[in-house]
XYZ file of N, CA and C in Angstrom:
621
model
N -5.396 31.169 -19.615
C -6.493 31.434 -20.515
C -7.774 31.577 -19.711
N -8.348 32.622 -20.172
C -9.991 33.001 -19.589
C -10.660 32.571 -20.370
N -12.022 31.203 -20.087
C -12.738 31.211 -21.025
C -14.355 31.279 -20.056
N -15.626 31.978 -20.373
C -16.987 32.164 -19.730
C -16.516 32.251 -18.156
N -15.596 33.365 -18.011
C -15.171 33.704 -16.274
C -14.631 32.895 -15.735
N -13.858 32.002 -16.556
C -13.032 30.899 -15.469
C -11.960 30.912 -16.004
N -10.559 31.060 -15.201
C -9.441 31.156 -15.964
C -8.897 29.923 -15.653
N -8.165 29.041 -16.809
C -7.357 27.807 -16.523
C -5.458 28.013 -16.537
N -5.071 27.243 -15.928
C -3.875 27.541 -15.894
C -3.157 26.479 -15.268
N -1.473 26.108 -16.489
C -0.713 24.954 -16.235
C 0.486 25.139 -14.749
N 0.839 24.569 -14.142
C 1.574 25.159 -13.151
C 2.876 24.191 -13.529
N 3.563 24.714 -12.739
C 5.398 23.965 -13.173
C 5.091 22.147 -13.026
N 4.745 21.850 -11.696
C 4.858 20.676 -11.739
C 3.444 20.256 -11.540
N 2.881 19.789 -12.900
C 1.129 19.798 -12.889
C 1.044 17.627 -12.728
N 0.966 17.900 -11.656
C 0.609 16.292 -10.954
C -0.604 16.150 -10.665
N -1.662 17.041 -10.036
C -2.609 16.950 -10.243
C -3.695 18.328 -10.497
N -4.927 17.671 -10.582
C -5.896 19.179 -10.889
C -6.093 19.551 -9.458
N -6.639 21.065 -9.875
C -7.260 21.374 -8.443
C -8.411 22.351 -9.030
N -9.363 23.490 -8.293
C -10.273 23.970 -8.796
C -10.109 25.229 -7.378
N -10.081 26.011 -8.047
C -10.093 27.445 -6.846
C -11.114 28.517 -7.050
N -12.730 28.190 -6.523
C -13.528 29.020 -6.844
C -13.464 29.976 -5.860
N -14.220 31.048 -6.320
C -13.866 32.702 -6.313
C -14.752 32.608 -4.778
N -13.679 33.656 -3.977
C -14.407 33.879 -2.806
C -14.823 32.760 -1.812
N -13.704 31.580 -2.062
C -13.996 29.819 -1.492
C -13.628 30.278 -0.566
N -13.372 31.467 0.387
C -12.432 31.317 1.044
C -13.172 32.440 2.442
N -14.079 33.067 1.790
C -14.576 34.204 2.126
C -14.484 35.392 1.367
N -14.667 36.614 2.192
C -14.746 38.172 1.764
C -13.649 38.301 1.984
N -12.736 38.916 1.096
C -11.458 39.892 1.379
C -12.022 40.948 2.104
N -13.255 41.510 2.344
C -13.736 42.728 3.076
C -14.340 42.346 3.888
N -14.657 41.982 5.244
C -15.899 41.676 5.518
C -16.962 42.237 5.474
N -17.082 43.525 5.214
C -18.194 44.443 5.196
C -18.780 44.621 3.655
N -17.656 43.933 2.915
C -18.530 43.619 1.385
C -19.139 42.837 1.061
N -20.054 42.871 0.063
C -20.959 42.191 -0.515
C -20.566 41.089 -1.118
N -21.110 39.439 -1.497
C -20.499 38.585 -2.345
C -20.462 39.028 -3.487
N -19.803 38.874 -4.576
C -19.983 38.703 -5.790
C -20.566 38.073 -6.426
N -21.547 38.024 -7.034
C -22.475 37.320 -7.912
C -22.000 36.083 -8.420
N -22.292 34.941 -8.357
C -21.524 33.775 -8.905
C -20.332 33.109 -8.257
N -20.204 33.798 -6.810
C -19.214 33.135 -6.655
C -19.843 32.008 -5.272
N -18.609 31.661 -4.673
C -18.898 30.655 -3.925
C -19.504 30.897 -2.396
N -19.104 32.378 -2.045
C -19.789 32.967 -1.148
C -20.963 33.316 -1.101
N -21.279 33.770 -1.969
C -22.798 33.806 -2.195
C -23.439 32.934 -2.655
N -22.706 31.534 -2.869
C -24.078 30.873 -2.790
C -24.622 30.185 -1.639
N -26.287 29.438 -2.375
C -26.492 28.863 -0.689
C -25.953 28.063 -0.482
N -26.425 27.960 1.471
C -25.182 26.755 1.876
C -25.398 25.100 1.281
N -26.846 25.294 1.008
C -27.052 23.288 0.644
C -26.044 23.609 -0.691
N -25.918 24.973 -1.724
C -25.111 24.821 -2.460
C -23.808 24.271 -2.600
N -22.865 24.890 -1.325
C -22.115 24.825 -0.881
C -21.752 23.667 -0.754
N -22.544 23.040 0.141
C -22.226 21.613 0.330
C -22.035 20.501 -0.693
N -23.136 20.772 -1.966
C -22.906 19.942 -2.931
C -21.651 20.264 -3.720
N -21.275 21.663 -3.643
C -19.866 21.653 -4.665
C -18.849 20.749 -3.440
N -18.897 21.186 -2.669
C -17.776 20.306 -1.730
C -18.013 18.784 -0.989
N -19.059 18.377 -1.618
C -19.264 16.590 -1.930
C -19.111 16.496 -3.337
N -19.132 17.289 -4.072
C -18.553 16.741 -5.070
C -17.087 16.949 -5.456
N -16.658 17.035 -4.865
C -14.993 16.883 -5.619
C -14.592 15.724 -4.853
N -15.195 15.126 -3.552
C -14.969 13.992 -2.362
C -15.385 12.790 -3.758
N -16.626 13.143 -3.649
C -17.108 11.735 -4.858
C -16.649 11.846 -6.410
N -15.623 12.564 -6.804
C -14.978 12.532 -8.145
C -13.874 12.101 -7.539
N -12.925 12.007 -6.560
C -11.739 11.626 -5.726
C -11.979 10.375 -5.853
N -13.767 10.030 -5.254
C -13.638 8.415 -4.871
C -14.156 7.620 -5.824
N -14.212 8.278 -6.842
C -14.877 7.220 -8.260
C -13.426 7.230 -8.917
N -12.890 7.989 -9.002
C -11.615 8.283 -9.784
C -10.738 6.717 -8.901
N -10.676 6.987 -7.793
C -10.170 5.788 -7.288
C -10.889 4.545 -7.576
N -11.959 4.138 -7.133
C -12.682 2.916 -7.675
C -12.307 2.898 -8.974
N -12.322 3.865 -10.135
C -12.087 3.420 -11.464
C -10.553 2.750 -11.731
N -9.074 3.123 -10.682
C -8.393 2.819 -10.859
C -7.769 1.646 -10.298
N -8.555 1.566 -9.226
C -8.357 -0.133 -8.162
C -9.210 -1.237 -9.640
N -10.461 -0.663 -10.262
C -11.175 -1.763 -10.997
C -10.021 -2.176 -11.921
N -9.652 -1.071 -12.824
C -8.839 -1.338 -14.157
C -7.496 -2.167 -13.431
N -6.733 -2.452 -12.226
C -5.788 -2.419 -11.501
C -6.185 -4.509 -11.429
N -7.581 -4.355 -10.591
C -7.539 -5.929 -10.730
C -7.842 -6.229 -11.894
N -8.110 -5.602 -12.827
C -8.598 -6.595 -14.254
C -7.234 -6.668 -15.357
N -6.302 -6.023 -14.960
C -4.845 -6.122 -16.062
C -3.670 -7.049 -14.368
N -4.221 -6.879 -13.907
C -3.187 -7.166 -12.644
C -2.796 -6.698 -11.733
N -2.872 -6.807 -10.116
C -2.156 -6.526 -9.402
C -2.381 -6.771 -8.272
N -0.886 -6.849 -7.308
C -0.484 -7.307 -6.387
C -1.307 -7.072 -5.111
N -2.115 -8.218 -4.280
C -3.053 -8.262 -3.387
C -2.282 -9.374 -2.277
N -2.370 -8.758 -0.800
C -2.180 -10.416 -0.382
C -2.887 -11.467 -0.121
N -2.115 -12.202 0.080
C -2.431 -13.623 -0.500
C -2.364 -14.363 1.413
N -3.778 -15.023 1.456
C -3.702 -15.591 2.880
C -3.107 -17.059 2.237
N -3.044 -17.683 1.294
C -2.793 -19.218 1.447
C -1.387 -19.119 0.018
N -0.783 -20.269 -0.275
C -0.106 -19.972 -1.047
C -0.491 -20.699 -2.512
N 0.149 -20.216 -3.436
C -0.169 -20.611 -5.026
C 0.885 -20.497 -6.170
N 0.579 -20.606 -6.970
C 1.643 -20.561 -8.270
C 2.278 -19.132 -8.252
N 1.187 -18.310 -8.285
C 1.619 -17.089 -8.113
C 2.160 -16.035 -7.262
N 1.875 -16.857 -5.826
C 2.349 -15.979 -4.987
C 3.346 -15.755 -4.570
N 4.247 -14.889 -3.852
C 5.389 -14.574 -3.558
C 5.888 -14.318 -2.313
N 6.971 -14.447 -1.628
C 6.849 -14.694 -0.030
C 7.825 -12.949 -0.199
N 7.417 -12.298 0.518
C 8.455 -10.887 1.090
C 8.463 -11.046 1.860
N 10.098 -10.056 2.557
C 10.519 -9.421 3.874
C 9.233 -7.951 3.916
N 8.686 -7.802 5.077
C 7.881 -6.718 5.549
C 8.457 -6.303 6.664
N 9.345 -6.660 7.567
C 9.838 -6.191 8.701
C 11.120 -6.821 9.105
N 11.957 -6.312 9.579
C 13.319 -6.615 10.334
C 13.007 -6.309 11.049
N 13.455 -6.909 12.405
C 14.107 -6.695 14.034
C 15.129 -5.977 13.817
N 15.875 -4.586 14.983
C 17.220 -4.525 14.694
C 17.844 -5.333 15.791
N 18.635 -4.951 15.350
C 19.609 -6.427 16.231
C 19.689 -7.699 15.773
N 18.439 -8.253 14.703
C 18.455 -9.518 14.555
C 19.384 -10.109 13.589
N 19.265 -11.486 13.725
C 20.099 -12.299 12.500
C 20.085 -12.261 10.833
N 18.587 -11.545 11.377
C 18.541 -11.098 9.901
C 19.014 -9.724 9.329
N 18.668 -8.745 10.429
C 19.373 -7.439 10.166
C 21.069 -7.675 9.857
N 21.907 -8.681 10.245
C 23.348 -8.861 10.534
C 23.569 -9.800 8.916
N 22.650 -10.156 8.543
C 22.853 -11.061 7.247
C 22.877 -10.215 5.805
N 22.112 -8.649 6.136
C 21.777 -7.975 5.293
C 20.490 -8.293 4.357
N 19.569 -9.112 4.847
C 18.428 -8.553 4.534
C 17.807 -7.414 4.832
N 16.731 -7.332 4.091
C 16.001 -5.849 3.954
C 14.687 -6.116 3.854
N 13.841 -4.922 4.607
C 12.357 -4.800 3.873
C 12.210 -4.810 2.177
N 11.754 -5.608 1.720
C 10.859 -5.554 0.151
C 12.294 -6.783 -0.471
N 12.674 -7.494 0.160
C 13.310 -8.914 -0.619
C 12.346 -10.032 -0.543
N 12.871 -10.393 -1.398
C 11.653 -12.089 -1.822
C 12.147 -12.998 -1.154
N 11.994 -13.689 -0.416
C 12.301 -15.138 -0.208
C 12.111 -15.979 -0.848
N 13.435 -16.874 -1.822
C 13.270 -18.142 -2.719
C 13.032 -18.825 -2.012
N 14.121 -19.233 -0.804
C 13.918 -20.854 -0.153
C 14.583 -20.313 1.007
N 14.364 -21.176 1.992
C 15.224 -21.386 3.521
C 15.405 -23.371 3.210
N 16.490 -23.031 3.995
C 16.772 -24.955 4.088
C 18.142 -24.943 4.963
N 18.237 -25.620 6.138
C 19.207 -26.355 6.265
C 20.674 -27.194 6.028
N 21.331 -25.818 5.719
C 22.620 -26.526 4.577
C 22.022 -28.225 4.249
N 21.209 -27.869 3.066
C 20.956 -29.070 2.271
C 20.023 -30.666 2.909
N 19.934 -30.553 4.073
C 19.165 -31.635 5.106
C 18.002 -31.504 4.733
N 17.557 -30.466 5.019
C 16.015 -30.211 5.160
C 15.064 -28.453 4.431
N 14.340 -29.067 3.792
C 14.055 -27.341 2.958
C 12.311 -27.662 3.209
N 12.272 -25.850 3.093
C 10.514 -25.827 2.847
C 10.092 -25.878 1.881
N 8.860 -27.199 1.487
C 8.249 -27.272 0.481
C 7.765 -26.170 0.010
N 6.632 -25.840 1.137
C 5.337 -24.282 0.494
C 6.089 -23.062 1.406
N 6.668 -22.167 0.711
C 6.734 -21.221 1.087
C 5.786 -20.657 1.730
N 5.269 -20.558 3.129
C 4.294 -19.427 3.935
C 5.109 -18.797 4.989
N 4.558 -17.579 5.735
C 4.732 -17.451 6.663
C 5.124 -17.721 8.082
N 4.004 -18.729 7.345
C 4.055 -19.907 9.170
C 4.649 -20.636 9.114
N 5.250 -21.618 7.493
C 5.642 -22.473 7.404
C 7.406 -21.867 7.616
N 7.337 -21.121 7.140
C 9.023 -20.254 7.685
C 9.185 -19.871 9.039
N 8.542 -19.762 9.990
C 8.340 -19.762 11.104
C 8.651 -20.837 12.027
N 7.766 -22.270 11.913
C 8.007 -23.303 12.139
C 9.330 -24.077 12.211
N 9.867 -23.802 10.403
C 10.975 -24.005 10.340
C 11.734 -23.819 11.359
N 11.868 -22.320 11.198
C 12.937 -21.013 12.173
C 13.072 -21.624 13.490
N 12.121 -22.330 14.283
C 11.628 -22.189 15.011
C 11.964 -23.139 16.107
N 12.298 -24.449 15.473
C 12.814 -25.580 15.194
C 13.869 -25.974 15.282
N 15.033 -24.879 14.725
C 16.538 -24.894 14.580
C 16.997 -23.999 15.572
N 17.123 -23.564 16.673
C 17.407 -22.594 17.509
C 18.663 -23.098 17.107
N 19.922 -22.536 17.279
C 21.362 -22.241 17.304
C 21.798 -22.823 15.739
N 21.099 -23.513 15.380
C 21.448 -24.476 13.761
C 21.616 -23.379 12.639
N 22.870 -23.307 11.517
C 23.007 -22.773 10.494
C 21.603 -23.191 9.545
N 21.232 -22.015 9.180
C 19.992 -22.424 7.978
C 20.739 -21.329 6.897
N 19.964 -21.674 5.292
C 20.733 -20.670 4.613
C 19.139 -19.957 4.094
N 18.907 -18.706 3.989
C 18.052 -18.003 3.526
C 18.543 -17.150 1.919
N 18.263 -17.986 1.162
C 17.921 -17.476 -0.343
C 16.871 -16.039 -0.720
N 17.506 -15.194 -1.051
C 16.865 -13.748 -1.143
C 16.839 -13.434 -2.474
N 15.802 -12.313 -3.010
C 16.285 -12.003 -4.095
C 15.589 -10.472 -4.044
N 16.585 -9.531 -4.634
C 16.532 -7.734 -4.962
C 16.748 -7.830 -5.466
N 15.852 -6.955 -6.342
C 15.862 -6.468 -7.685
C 16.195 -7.861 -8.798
N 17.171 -7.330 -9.288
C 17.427 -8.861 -10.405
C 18.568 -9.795 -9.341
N 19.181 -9.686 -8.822
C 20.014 -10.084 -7.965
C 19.797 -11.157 -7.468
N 19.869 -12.269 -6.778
C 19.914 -13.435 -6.323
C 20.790 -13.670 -4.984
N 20.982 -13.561 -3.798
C 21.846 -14.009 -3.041
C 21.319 -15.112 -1.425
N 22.718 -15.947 -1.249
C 22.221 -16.436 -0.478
C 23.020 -16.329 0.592
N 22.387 -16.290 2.379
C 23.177 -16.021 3.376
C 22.976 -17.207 4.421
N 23.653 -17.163 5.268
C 23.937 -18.202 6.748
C 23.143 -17.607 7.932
N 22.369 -18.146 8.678
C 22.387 -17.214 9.584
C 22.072 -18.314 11.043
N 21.856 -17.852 11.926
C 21.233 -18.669 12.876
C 20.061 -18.362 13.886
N 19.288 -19.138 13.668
C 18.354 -18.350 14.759
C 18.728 -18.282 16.096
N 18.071 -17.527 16.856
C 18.867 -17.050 18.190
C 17.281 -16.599 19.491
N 17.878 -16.719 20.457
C 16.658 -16.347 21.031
C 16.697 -14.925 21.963
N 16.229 -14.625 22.125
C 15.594 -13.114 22.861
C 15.756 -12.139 21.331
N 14.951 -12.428 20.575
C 15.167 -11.650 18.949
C 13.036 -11.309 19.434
N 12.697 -11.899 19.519
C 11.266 -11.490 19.489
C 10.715 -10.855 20.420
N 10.187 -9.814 20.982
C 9.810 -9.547 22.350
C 8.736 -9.810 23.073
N 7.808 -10.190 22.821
C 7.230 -10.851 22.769
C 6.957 -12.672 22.924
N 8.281 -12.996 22.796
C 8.660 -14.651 23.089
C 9.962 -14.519 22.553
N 10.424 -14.240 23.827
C 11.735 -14.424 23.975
C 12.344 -15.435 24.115
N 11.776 -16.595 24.429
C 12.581 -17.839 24.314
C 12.174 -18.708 23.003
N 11.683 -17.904 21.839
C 11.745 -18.534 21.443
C 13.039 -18.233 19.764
N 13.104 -19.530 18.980
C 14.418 -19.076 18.454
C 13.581 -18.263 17.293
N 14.077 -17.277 16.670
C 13.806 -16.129 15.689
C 15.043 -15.641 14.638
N 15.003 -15.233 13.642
C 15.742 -15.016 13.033
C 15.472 -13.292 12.641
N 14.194 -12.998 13.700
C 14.015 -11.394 13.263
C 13.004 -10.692 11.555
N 12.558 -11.325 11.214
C 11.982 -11.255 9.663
C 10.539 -11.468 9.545
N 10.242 -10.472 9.251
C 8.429 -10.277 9.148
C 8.121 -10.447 7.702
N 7.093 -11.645 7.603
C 7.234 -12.304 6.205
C 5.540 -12.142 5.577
N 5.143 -11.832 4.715
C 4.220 -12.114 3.935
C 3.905 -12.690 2.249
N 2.783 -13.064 2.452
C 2.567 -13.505 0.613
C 2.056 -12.609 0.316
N 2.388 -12.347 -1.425
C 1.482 -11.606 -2.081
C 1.382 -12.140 -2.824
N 0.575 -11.843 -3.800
C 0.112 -12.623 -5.299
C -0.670 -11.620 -6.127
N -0.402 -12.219 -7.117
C -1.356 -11.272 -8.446
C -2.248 -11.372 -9.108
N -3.484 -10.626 -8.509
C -4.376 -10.789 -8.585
C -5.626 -10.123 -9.744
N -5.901 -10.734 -10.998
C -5.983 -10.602 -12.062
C -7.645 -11.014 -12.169
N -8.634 -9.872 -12.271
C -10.003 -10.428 -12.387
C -10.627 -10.143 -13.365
N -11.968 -10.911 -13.856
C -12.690 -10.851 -15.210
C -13.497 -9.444 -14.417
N -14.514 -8.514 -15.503
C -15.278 -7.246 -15.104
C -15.708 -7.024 -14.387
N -16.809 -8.160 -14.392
C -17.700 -8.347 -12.667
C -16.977 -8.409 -11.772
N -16.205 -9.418 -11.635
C -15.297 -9.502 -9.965
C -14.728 -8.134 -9.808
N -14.129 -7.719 -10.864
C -13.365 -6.654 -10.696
C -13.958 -5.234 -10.117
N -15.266 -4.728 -10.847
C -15.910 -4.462 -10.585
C -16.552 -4.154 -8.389
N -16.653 -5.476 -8.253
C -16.916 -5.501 -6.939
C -15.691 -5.667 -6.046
N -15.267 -5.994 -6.624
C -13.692 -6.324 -5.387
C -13.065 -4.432 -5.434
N -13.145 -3.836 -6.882
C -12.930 -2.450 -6.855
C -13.545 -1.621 -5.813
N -14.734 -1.646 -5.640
C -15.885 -0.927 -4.463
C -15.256 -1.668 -3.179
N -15.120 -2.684 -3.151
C -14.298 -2.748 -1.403
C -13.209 -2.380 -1.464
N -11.959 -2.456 -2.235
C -10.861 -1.468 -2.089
C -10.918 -0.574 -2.023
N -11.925 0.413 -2.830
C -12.638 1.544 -2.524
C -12.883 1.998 -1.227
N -13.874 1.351 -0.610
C -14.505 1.337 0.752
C -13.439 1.296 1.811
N -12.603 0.419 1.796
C -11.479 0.102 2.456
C -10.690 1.617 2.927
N -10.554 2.120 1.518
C -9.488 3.793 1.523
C -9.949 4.396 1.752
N -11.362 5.124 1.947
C -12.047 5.585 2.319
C -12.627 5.414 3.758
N -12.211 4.416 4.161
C -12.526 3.834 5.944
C -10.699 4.497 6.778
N -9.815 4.214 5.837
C -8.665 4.735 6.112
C -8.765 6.274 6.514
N -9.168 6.733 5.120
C -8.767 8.327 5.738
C -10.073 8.924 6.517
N -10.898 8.000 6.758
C -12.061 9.089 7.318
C -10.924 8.098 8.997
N -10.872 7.484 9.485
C -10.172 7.012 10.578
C -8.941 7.883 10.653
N -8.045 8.161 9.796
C -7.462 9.141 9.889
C -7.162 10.433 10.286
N -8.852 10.780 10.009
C -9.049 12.223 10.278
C -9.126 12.490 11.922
């Protein structure tokens, strides 16, 4: 559909918008003239503002969706632990005890313990570490959970698994908390503009 010289149009798989002004691109001739209204002919401070503005509708569009994101919920990590937080796999070693047990990146950790002797109170990082750390050659059992699933495995820590400290015992498993992180307007609000800021520090580092 053409409506006041702009034609709109649905495409097969319409995931997102885009905007294709006339002549964005240059002269199909070079020896021709711009066309009146289009993007070639206008001036360049023009120029520039149409192409800061689709950057700052990108990055409000995002701030609007990180804000609404902490104020209904969602998953941030978590440096200390809480009711809410949750311990994941983020990394396997290959080779390790854990790669051989069949864990995976994105499983939860319920519990580690010591066939029944000894278990971790607070699930952390460090505190699974310590553990690990502790038991070089000793059966520990690591409680996992995918998806709805529940399982639990044997494994042993072992040493030359880390490269970095090789003597020490490892079970191979890169662990973090997350938690869910749920804010009233204001917080949300501002914690939105640094997630903001954050993605925006990403892709300009990117570039």
């Amino acid at each position: 559909a053409v409506a006041r010289g702009t034609q709109y149009t649905i495409n097969w798989l319409p995931f997102v918008g885009f905007v294709r002004l006339l002549e964005e691109d240059g002269l199909e001739r070079p020896e021709a003239r711009p066309r009146g209204g289009s993007f070639a002919a206008a001036p360049k401070w023009k120029q520039a503002l149409i192409l800061l503005a689709g950057v700052i509708a990108n990055a409000l569009f995002g701030w609007f969706l990180f804000t609404a994101g902490l104020m209904n919920g969602m998953p941030v990590v978590a440096e200390t632990a809480s009711e809410n937080a949750r311990l994941f796999v983020t990394k396997i070693v290959p080779g390790s005890p854990a790669e051989y047990a069949g864990i995976r990146v994105g499983d939860e950790i319920i519990s580690v313990d010591e066939k029944n002797k000894a278990q971790i109170a607070e699930l952390t990082p460090t505190s699974v570490m310590d553990f690990v750390r502790s038991r070089g050659g000793r059966s520990i059992d690591v409680t996992y959970k995918r998806h709805d699933a529940v399982q639990t495995v044997t494994l042993a820590p072992a040493h030359a698994i880390l490269p970095d400290s090789p003597s020490q015992p490892a079970i191979g498993m890169g662990l973090q908390l997350v938690a869910e992180q749920k804010l009233p307007l204001g917080s949300a609000l501002v914690e939105g503009t640094k997630h903001t800021w954050r993605a925006l520090e990403g892709v300009l580092i990117g570039m």
